[in-house]
Short mmCIF file of C-alpha atoms in Angstrom, two decimals:
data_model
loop_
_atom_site.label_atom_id
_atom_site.label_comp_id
_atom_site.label_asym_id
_atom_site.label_seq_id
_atom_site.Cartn_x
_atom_site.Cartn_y
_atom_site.Cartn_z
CA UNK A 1101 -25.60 -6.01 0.39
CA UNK A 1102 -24.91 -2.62 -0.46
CA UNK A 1103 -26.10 -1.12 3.64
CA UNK A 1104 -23.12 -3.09 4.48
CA UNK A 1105 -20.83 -0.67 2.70
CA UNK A 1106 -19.99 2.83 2.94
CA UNK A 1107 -18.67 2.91 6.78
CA UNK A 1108 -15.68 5.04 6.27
CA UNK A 1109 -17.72 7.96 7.73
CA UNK A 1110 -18.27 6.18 11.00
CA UNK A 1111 -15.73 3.29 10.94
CA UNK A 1112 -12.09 4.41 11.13
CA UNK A 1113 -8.87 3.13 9.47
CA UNK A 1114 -7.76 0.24 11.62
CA UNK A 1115 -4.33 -2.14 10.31
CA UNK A 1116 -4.21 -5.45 11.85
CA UNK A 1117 -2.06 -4.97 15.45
CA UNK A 1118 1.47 -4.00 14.38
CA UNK A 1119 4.07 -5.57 17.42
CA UNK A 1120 5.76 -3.08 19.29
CA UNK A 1121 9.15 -2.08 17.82
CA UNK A 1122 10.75 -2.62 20.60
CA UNK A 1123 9.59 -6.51 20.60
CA UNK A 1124 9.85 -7.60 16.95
CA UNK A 1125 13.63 -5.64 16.37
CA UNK A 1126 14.76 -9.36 18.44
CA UNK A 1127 13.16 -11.20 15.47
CA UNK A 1128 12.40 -11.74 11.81
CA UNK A 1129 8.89 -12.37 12.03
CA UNK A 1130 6.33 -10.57 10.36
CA UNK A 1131 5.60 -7.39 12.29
CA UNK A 1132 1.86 -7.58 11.94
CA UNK A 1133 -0.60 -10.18 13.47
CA UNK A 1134 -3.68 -11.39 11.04
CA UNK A 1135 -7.16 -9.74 10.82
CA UNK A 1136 -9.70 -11.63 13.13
CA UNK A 1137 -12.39 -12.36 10.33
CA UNK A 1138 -14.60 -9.79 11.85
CA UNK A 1139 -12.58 -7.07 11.52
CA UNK A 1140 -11.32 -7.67 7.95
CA UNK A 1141 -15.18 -7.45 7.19
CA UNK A 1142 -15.40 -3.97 9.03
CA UNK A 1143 -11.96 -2.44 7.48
CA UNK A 1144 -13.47 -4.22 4.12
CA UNK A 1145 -17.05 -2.20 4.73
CA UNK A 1146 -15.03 1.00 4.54
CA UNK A 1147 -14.83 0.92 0.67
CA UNK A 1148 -17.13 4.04 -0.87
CA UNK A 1149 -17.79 1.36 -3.99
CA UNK A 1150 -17.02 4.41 -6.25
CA UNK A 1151 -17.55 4.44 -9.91
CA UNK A 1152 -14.40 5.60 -11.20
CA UNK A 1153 -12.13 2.86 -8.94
CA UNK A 1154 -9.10 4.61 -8.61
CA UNK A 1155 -7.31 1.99 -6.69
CA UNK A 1156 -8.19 -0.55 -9.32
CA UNK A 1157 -6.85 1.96 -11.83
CA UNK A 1158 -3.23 2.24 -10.40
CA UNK A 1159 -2.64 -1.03 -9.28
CA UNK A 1160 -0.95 -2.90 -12.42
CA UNK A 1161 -2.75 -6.16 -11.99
CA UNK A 1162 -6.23 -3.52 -12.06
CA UNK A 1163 -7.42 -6.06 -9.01
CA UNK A 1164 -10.88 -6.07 -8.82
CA UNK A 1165 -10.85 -4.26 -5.95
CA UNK A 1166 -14.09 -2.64 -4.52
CA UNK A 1167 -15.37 -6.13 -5.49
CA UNK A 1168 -13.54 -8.30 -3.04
CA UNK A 1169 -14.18 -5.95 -0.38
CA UNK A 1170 -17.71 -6.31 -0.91
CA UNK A 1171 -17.90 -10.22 -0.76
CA UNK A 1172 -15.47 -9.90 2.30
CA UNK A 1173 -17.75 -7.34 4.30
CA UNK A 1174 -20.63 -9.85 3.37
CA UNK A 1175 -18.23 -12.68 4.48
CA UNK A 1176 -18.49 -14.37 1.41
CA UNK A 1177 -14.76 -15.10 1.78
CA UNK A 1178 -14.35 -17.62 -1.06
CA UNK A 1179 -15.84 -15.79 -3.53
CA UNK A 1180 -13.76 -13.34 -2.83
CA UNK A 1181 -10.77 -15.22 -3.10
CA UNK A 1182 -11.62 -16.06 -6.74
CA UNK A 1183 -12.25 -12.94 -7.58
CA UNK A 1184 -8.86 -11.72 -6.06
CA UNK A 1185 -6.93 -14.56 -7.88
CA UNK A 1186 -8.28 -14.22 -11.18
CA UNK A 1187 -5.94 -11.31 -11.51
CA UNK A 1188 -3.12 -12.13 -9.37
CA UNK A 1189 -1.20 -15.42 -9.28
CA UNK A 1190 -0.08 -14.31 -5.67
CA UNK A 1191 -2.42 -12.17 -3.97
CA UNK A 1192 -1.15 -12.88 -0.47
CA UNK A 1193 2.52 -11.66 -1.30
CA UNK A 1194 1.31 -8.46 -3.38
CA UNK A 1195 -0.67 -8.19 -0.08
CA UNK A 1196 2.51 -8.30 1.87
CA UNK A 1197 5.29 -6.39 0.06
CA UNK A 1198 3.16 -4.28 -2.42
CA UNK A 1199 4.10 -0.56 -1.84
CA UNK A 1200 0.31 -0.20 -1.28
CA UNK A 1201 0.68 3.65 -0.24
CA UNK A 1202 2.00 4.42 -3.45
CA UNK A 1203 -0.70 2.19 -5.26
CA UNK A 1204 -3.87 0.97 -4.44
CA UNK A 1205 -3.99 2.60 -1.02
CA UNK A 1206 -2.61 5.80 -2.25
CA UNK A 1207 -5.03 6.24 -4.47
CA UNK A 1208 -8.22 5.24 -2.43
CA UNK A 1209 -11.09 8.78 -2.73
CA UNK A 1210 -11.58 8.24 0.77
CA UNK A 1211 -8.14 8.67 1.71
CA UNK A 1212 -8.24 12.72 2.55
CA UNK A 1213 -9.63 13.10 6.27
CA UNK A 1214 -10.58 9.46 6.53
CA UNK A 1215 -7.70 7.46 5.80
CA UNK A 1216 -7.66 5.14 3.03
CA UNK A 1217 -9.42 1.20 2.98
CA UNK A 1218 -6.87 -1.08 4.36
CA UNK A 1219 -6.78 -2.85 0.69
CA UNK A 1220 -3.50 -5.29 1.02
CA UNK A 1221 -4.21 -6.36 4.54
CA UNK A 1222 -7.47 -7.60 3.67
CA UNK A 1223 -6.13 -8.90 0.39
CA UNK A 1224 -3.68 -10.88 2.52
CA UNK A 1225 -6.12 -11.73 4.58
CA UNK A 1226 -8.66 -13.33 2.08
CA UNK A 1227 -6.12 -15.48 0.73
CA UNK A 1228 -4.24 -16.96 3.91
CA UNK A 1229 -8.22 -18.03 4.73
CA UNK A 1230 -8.18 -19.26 1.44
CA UNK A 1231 -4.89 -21.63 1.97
CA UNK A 1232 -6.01 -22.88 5.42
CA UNK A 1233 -9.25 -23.77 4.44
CA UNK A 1234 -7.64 -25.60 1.33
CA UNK A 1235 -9.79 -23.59 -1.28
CA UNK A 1236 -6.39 -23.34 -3.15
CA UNK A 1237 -5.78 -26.82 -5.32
CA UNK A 1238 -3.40 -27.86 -7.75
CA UNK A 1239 -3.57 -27.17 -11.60
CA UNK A 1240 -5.51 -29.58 -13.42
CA UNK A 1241 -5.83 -28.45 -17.41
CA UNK A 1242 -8.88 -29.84 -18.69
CA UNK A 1243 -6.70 -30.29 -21.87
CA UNK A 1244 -2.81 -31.40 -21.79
CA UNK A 1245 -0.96 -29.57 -25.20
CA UNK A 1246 2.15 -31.63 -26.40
CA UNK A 1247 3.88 -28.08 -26.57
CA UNK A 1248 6.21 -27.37 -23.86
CA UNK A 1249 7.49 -24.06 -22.39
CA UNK A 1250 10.67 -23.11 -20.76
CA UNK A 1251 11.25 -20.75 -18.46
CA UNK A 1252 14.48 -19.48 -17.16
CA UNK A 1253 14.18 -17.79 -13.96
CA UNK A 1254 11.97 -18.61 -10.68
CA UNK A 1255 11.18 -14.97 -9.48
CA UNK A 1256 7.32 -13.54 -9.53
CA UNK A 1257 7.42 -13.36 -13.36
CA UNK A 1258 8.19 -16.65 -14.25
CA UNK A 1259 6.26 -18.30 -11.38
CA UNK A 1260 2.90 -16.30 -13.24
CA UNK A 1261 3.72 -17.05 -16.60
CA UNK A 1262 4.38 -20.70 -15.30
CA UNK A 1263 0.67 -21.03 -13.34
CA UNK A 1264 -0.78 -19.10 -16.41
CA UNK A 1265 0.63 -21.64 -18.84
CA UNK A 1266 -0.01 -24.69 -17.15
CA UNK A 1267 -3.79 -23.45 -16.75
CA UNK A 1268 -3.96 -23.92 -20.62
CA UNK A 1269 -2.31 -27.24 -20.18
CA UNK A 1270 1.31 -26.58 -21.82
CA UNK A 1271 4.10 -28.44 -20.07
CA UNK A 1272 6.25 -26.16 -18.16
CA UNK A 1273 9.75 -26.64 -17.09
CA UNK A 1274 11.50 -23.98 -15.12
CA UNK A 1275 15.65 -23.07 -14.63
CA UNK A 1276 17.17 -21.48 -11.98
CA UNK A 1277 20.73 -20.86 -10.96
CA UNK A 1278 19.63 -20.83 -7.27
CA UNK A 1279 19.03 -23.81 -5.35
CA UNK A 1280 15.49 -22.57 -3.80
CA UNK A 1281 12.64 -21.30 -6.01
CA UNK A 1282 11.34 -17.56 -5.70
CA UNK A 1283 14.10 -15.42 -6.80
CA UNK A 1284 14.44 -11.68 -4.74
CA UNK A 1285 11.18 -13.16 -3.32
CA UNK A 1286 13.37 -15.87 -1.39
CA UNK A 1287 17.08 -13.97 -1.32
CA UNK A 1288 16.13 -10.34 -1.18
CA UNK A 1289 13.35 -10.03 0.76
CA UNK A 1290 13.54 -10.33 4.56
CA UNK A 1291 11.40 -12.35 6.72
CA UNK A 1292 9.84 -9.44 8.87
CA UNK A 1293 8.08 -8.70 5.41
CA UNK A 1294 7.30 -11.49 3.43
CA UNK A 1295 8.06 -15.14 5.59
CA UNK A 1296 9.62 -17.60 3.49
CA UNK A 1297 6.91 -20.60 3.71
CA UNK A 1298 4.21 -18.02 2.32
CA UNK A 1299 6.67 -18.58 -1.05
CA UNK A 1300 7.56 -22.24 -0.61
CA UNK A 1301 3.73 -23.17 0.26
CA UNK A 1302 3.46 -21.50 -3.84
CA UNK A 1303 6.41 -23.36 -5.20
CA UNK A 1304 5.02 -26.61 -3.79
CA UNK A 1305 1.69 -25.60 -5.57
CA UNK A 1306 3.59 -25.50 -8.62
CA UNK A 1307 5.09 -28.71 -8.52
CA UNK A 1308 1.65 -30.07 -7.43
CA UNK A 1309 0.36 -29.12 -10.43
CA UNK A 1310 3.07 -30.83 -12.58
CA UNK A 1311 5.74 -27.81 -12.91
CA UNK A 1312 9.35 -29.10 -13.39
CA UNK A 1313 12.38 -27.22 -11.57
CA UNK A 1314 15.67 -27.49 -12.51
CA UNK A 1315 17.32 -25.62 -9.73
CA UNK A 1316 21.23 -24.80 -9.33
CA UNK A 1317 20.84 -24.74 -12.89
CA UNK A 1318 22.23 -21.82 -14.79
CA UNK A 1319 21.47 -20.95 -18.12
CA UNK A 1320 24.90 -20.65 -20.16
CA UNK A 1321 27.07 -22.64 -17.89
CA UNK A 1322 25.12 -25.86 -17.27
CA UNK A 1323 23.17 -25.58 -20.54
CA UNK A 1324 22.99 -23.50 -23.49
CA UNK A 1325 19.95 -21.18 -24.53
CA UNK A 1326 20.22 -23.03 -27.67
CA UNK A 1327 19.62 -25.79 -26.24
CA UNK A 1328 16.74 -24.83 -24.70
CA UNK A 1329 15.32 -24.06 -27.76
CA UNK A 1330 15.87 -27.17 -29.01
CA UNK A 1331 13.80 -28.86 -26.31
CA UNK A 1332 11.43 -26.67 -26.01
CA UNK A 1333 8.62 -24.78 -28.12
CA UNK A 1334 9.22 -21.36 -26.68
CA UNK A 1335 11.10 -20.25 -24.31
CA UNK A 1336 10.66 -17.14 -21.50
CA UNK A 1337 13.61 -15.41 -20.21
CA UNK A 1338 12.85 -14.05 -17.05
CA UNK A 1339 16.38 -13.84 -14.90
CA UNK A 1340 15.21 -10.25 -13.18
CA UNK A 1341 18.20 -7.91 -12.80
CA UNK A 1342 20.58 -8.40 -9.92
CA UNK A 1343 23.63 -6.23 -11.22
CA UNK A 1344 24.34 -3.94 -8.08
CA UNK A 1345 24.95 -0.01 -9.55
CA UNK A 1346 28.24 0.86 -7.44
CA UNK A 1347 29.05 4.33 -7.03
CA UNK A 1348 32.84 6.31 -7.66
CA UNK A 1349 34.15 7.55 -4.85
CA UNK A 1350 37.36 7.39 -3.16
CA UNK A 1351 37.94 4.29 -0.38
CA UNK A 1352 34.90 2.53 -2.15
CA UNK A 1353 37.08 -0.81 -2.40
CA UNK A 1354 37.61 -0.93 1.30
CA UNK A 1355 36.89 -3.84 2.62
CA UNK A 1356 33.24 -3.43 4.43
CA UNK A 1357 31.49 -1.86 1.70
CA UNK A 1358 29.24 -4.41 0.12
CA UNK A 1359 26.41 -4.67 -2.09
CA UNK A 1360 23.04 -4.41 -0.57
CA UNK A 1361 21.92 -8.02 -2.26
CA UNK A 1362 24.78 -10.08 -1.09
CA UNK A 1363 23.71 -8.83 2.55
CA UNK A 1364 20.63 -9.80 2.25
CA UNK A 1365 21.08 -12.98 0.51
CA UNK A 1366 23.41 -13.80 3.39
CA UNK A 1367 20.43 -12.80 6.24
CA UNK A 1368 18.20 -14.14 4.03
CA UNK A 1369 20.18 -17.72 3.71
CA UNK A 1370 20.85 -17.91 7.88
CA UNK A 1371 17.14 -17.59 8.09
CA UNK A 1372 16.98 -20.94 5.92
CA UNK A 1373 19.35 -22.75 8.12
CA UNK A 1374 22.03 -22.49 5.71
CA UNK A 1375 25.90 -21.44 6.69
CA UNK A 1376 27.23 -18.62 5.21
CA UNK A 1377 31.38 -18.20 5.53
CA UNK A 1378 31.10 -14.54 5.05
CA UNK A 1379 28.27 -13.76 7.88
CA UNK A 1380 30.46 -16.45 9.89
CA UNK A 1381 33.23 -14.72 9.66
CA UNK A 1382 31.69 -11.47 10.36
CA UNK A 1383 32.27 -9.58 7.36
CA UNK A 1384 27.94 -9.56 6.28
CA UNK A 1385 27.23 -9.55 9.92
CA UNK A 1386 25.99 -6.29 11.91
CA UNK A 1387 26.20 -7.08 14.89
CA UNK A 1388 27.81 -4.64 17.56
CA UNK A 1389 28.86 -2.64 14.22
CA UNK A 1390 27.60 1.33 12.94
CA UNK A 1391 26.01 0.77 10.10
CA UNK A 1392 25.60 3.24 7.43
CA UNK A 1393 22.98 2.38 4.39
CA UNK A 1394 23.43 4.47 1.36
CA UNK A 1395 20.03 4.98 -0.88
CA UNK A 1396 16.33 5.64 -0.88
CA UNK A 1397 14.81 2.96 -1.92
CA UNK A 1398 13.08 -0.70 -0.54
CA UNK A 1399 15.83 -2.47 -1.01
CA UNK A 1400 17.42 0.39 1.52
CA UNK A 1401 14.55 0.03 4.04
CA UNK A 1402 15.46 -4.06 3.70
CA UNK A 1403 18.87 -3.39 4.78
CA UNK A 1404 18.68 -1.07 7.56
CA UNK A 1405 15.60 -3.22 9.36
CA UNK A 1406 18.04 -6.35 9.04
CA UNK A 1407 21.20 -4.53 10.33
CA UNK A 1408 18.49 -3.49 13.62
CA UNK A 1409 18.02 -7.38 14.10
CA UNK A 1410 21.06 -8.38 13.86
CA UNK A 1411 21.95 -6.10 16.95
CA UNK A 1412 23.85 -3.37 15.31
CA UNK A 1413 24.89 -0.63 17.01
CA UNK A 1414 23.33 2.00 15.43
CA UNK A 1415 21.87 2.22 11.93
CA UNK A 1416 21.90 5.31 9.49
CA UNK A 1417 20.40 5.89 6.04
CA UNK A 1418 22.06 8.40 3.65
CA UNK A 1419 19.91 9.47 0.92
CA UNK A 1420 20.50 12.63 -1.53
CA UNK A 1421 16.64 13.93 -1.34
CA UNK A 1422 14.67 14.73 1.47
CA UNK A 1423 11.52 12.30 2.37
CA UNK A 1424 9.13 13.41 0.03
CA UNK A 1425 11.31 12.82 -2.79
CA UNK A 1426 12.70 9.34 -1.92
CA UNK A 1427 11.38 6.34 -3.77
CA UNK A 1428 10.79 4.15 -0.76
CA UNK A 1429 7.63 3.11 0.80
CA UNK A 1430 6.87 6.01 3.34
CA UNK A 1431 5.58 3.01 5.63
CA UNK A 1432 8.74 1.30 5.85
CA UNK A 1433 10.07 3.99 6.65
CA UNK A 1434 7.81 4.72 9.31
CA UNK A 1435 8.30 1.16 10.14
CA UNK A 1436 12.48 1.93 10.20
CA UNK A 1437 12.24 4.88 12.62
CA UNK A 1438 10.01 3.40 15.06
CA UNK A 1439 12.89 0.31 15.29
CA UNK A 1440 15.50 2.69 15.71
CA UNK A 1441 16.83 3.93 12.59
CA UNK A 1442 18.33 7.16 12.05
CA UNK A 1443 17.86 9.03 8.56
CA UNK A 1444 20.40 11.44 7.91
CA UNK A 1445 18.31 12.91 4.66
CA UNK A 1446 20.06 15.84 1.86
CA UNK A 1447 23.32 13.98 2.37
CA UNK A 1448 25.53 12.19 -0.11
CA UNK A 1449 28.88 10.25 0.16
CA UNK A 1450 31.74 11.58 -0.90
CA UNK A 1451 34.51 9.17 -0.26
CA UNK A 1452 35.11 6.30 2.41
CA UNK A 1453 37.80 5.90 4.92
CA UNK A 1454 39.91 3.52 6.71
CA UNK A 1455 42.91 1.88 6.78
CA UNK A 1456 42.34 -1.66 6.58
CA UNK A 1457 38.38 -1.75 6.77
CA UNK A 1458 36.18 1.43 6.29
CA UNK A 1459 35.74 3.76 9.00
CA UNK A 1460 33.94 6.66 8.30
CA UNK A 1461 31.55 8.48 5.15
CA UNK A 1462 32.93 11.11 4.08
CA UNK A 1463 29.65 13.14 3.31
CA UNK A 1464 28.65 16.58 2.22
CA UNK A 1465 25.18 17.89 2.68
CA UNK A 1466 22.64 18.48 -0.57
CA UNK A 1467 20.08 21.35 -1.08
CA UNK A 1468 17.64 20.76 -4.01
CA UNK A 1469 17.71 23.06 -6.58
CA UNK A 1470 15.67 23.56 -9.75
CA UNK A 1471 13.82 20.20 -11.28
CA UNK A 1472 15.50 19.11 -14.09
CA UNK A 1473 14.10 16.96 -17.18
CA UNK A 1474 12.44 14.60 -15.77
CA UNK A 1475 10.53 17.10 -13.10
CA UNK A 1476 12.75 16.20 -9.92
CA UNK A 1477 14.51 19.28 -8.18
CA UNK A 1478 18.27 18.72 -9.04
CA UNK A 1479 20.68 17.62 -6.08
CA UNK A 1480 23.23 20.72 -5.06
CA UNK A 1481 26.29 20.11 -2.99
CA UNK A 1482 26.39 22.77 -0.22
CA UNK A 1483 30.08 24.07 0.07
CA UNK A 1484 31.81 23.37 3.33
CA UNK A 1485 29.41 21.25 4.71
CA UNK A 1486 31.47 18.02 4.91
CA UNK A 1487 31.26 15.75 7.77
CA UNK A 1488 32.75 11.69 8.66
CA UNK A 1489 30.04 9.51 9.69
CA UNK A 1490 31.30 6.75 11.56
CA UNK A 1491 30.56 3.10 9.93
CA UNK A 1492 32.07 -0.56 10.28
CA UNK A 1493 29.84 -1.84 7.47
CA UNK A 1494 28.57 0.09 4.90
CA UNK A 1495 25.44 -1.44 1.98
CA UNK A 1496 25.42 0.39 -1.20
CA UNK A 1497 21.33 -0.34 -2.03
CA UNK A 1498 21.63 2.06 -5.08
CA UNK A 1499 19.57 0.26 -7.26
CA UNK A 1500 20.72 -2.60 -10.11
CA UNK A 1501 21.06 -2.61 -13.66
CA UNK A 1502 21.08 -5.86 -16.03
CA UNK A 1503 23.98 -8.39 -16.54
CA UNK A 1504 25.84 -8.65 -19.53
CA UNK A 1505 22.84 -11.37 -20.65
CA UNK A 1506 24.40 -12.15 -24.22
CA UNK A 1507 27.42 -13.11 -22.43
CA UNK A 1508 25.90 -15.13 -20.03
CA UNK A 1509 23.72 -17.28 -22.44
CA UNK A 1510 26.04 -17.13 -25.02
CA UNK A 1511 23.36 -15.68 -27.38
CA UNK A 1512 25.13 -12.84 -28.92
CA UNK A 1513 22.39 -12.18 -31.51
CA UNK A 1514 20.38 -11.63 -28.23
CA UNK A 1515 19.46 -7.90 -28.94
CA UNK A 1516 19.48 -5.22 -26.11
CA UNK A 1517 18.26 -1.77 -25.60
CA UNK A 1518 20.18 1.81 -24.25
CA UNK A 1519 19.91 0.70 -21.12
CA UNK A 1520 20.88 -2.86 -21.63
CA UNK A 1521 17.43 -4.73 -21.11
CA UNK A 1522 15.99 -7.40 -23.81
CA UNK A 1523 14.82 -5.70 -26.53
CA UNK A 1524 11.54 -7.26 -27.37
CA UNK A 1525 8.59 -6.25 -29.82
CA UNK A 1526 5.90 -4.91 -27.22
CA UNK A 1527 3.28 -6.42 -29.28
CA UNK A 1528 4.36 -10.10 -28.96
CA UNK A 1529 6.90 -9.73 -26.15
CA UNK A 1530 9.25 -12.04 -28.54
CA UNK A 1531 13.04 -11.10 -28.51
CA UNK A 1532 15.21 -10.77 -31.70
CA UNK A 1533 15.35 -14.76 -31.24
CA UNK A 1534 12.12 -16.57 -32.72
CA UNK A 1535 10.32 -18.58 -30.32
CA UNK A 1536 12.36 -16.51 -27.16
CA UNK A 1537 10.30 -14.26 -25.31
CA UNK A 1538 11.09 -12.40 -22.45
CA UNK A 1539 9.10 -10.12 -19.26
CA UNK A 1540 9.71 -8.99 -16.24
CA UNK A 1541 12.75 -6.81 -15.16
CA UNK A 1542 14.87 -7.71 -17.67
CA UNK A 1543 12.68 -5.78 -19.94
CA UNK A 1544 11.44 -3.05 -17.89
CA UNK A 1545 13.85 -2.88 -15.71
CA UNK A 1546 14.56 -2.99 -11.75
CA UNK A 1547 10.39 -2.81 -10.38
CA UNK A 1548 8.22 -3.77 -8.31
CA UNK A 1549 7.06 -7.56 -7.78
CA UNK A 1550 3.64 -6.48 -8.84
CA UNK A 1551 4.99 -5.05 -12.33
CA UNK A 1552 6.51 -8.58 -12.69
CA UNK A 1553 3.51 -10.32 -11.97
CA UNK A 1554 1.82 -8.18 -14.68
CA UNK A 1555 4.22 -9.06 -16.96
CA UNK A 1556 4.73 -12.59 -16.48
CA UNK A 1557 0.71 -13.51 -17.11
CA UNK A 1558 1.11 -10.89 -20.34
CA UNK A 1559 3.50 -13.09 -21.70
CA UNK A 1560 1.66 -16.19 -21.28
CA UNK A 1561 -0.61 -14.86 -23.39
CA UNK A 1562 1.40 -13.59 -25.85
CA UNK A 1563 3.22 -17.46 -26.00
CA UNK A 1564 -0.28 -18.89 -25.86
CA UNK A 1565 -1.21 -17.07 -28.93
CA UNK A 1566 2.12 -17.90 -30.63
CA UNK A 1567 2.48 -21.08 -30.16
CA UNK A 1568 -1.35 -21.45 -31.42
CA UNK A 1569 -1.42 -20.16 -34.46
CA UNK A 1570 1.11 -22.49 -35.35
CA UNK A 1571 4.45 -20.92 -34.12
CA UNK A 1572 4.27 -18.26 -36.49
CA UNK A 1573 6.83 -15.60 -36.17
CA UNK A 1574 6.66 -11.86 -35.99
CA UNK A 1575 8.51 -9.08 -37.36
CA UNK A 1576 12.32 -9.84 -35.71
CA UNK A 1577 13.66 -7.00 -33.48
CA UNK A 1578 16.33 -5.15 -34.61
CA UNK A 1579 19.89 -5.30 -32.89
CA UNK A 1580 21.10 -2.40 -31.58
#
């Protein structure tokens, strides 16, 4: 009922209880507790149930927002769990890891003076209720289709296009060089922020509703992309990019400087129970060690939260820009400080030192001059403001770029853009292959997990609508 709404004047902004930083830097558990039901209906009250809904507008699934925060302040909880998912194939992990202060949150009219509606930790909220009261059930197509669908790659984009698909009754198989499902979701992505059952609990969903995996599997070594095609009446590549950008400097083949992904994977992989030779031997271990993290970004805030659990002894983050300009979640790093990480901001490295193993940064401090094309204020080297930052272990988190995918799948007709993503015709999402379509960041780009849940129930449509009307291709892309 509409009286129910509208309490941002009188109610005030209130997260679910965030653990002390002093407690959860010991652990990997998520660092806030749930919403008691009550409260998630007076945070969800807060909502002014504008017209124009900006934080529908600017999130890329355009979640029916203000609507699920109504049926939650009216506690009409299941309701508004179908409402949430019929957008989003995983509302509880957009609720977890979405950079909601640069989306939905960010965006919120009340925000100025009254802080914005608490959006993803009642989204998360709705649907954990939903799981535990077992609202959430297996795929069953009213129709089964004799076409099949193959998918290659189990991040957030080929998970959606695989629940999308198998809602229309196609018969989806998905491959996977890794041997768990979930992609960055399950490897890059630390515990404190998104708890590994929250993506198995959706994998066995999938497999529930008749999914086939075929994990450890990689695409041009164990079988060829024609031979997908072959068994299969389309097929999705969705691999993500995982291609680490490395930067040129003196010293940067010393041995502990590593890529910010094979950290994580190896945190990420003693967190499963599995033995990794390189954390065992120390070298992707933090403990006792300086740490020095080099970039802006989430993957950034990933690594220096690990290195803090792990017992380092102390943590740093270099980045070029000051902290309005860096691309990061400002909550994580709020989140970062408060567990004891230093940010040493308008710095850059300049070359690495050590003998044996790295030592020190070389670094040299930045001032931000003019903006240049693209409307950010240029990075200036200051003269004669070098200084050696000590580090044991330094993670280059600098952002990734594509693989060499022709190469890999042994498709060299595969066509590719500039900046080395599948080219694909935007209307369609179909490569320069018939029948191969692709989504997700090997076609944007390195994004966010949202942007690849966007994409992945896009191109279930666009495969939907291929495959009936009969398999009928479009206009081929062009190689480059």
């Amino acid at each position: 009922m509409a009286e129910r709404m509208l309490k941002f004047v009188g109610t005030p902004q209130a997260l679910p209880e965030k653990r002390p930083a002093a407690e959860r830097r010991r652990d990997f558990q998520e660092i806030y507790a749930r919403y008691a039901r009550e409260k998630a209906a007076e945070q969800a009250a807060r909502c002014s149930q504008c017209g124009v809904p900006f934080c529908q507008v600017h999130c890329p699934l355009h979640n029916n927002i203000p609507d699920w925060l109504k049926l939650t302040a009216e506690g009409r909880l299941d309701e508004a769990y179908e409402l949430s998912s019929a957008t989003n194939n995983f509302p509880e992990i957009c609720g977890r890891i979405c950079p909601q202060d640069r989306l939905c949150e960010g965006n919120c009219v009340i925000e100025k003076g009254f802080e914005s509606v608490t959006i993803g930790s009642v989204e998360k909220f709705i649907t954990d209720t939903a799981w535990e009261n077992g609202w959430i059930k297996p795929i069953r197509p009213r129709h089964e289709r004799p076409q099949s669908v193959g998918i290659v790659g189990a991040g957030p984009a080929g998970l959606a296009a695989a629940e999308q698909l198998r809602r229309k009754g196609y018969q989806v198989a998905i491959y996977d060089r890794y041997d768990r499902v979930g992609g960055l979701l399950i490897y890059g992505i630390p515990n404190f922020k998104l708890e590994k059952e929250v993506v198995q609990r959706r994998e066995q969903l999938l497999r529930s509703s008749d999914v086939r995996f075929h994990l450890d599997c990689e695409v041009g070594r164990d079988v060829t992309l024609e031979e997908l095609r072959q068994r299969h009446d389309a097929v999705l590549l969705a691999t993500g990019v995982y291609k680490a950008r490395d930067i040129q400097a003196p010293g940067v083949g010393l041995p502990g400087i590593v890529a910010a992904l094979d950290y994580l994977t190896a945190a990420n992989r003693i967190g499963l129970g599995d033995t990794v030779a390189a954390f065992e031997s120390g070298v992707l271990d933090a403990r006792g060690k300086n740490v020095v993290v080099l970039g802006g970004g989430d993957t950034a805030m990933d690594c220096v939260r690990t290195a803090v659990r792990q017992g380092a002894r102390s943590v740093k983050c270099l980045y070029r820009r000051d902290r309005a300009n860096m691309p990061g979640s400002q909550r994580e790093v709020k989140h970062a400080e408060e567990e004891g990480v230093e940010f040493v901001w308008l710095t850059a490295p300049q070359a690495f030192l050590g003998s044996e193993s790295v030592t020190h940064v070389r670094s040299v401090r930045i001032h931000l001059g003019m903006p240049d094309a693209s409307g950010r204020r240029t990075p200036q080297e200051i003269p004669n403001s070098h200084m050696n930052i000590e580090a044991d272990l330094v993670l280059k988190a600098l952002g990734f770029d594509p693989e060499d995918l022709p190469a890999m799948l042994r498709a060299s007709d595969l066509a590719l853009t500039g900046w080395r993503t599948l080219k694909i015709d935007w209307r369609s999402m179909m490569t320069s292959l018939d029948g191969v379509f692709a989504a997700g960041d090997i076609v944007r780009g390195a994004s966010l997990v949202v942007w690849a849940v966007r994409d992945g129930r896009d191109v279930a449509e666009r495969i939907h609508g291929w495959l009936s009307a009969g398999a009928t291709a479009p206009l081929a892309v062009a190689a480059e």
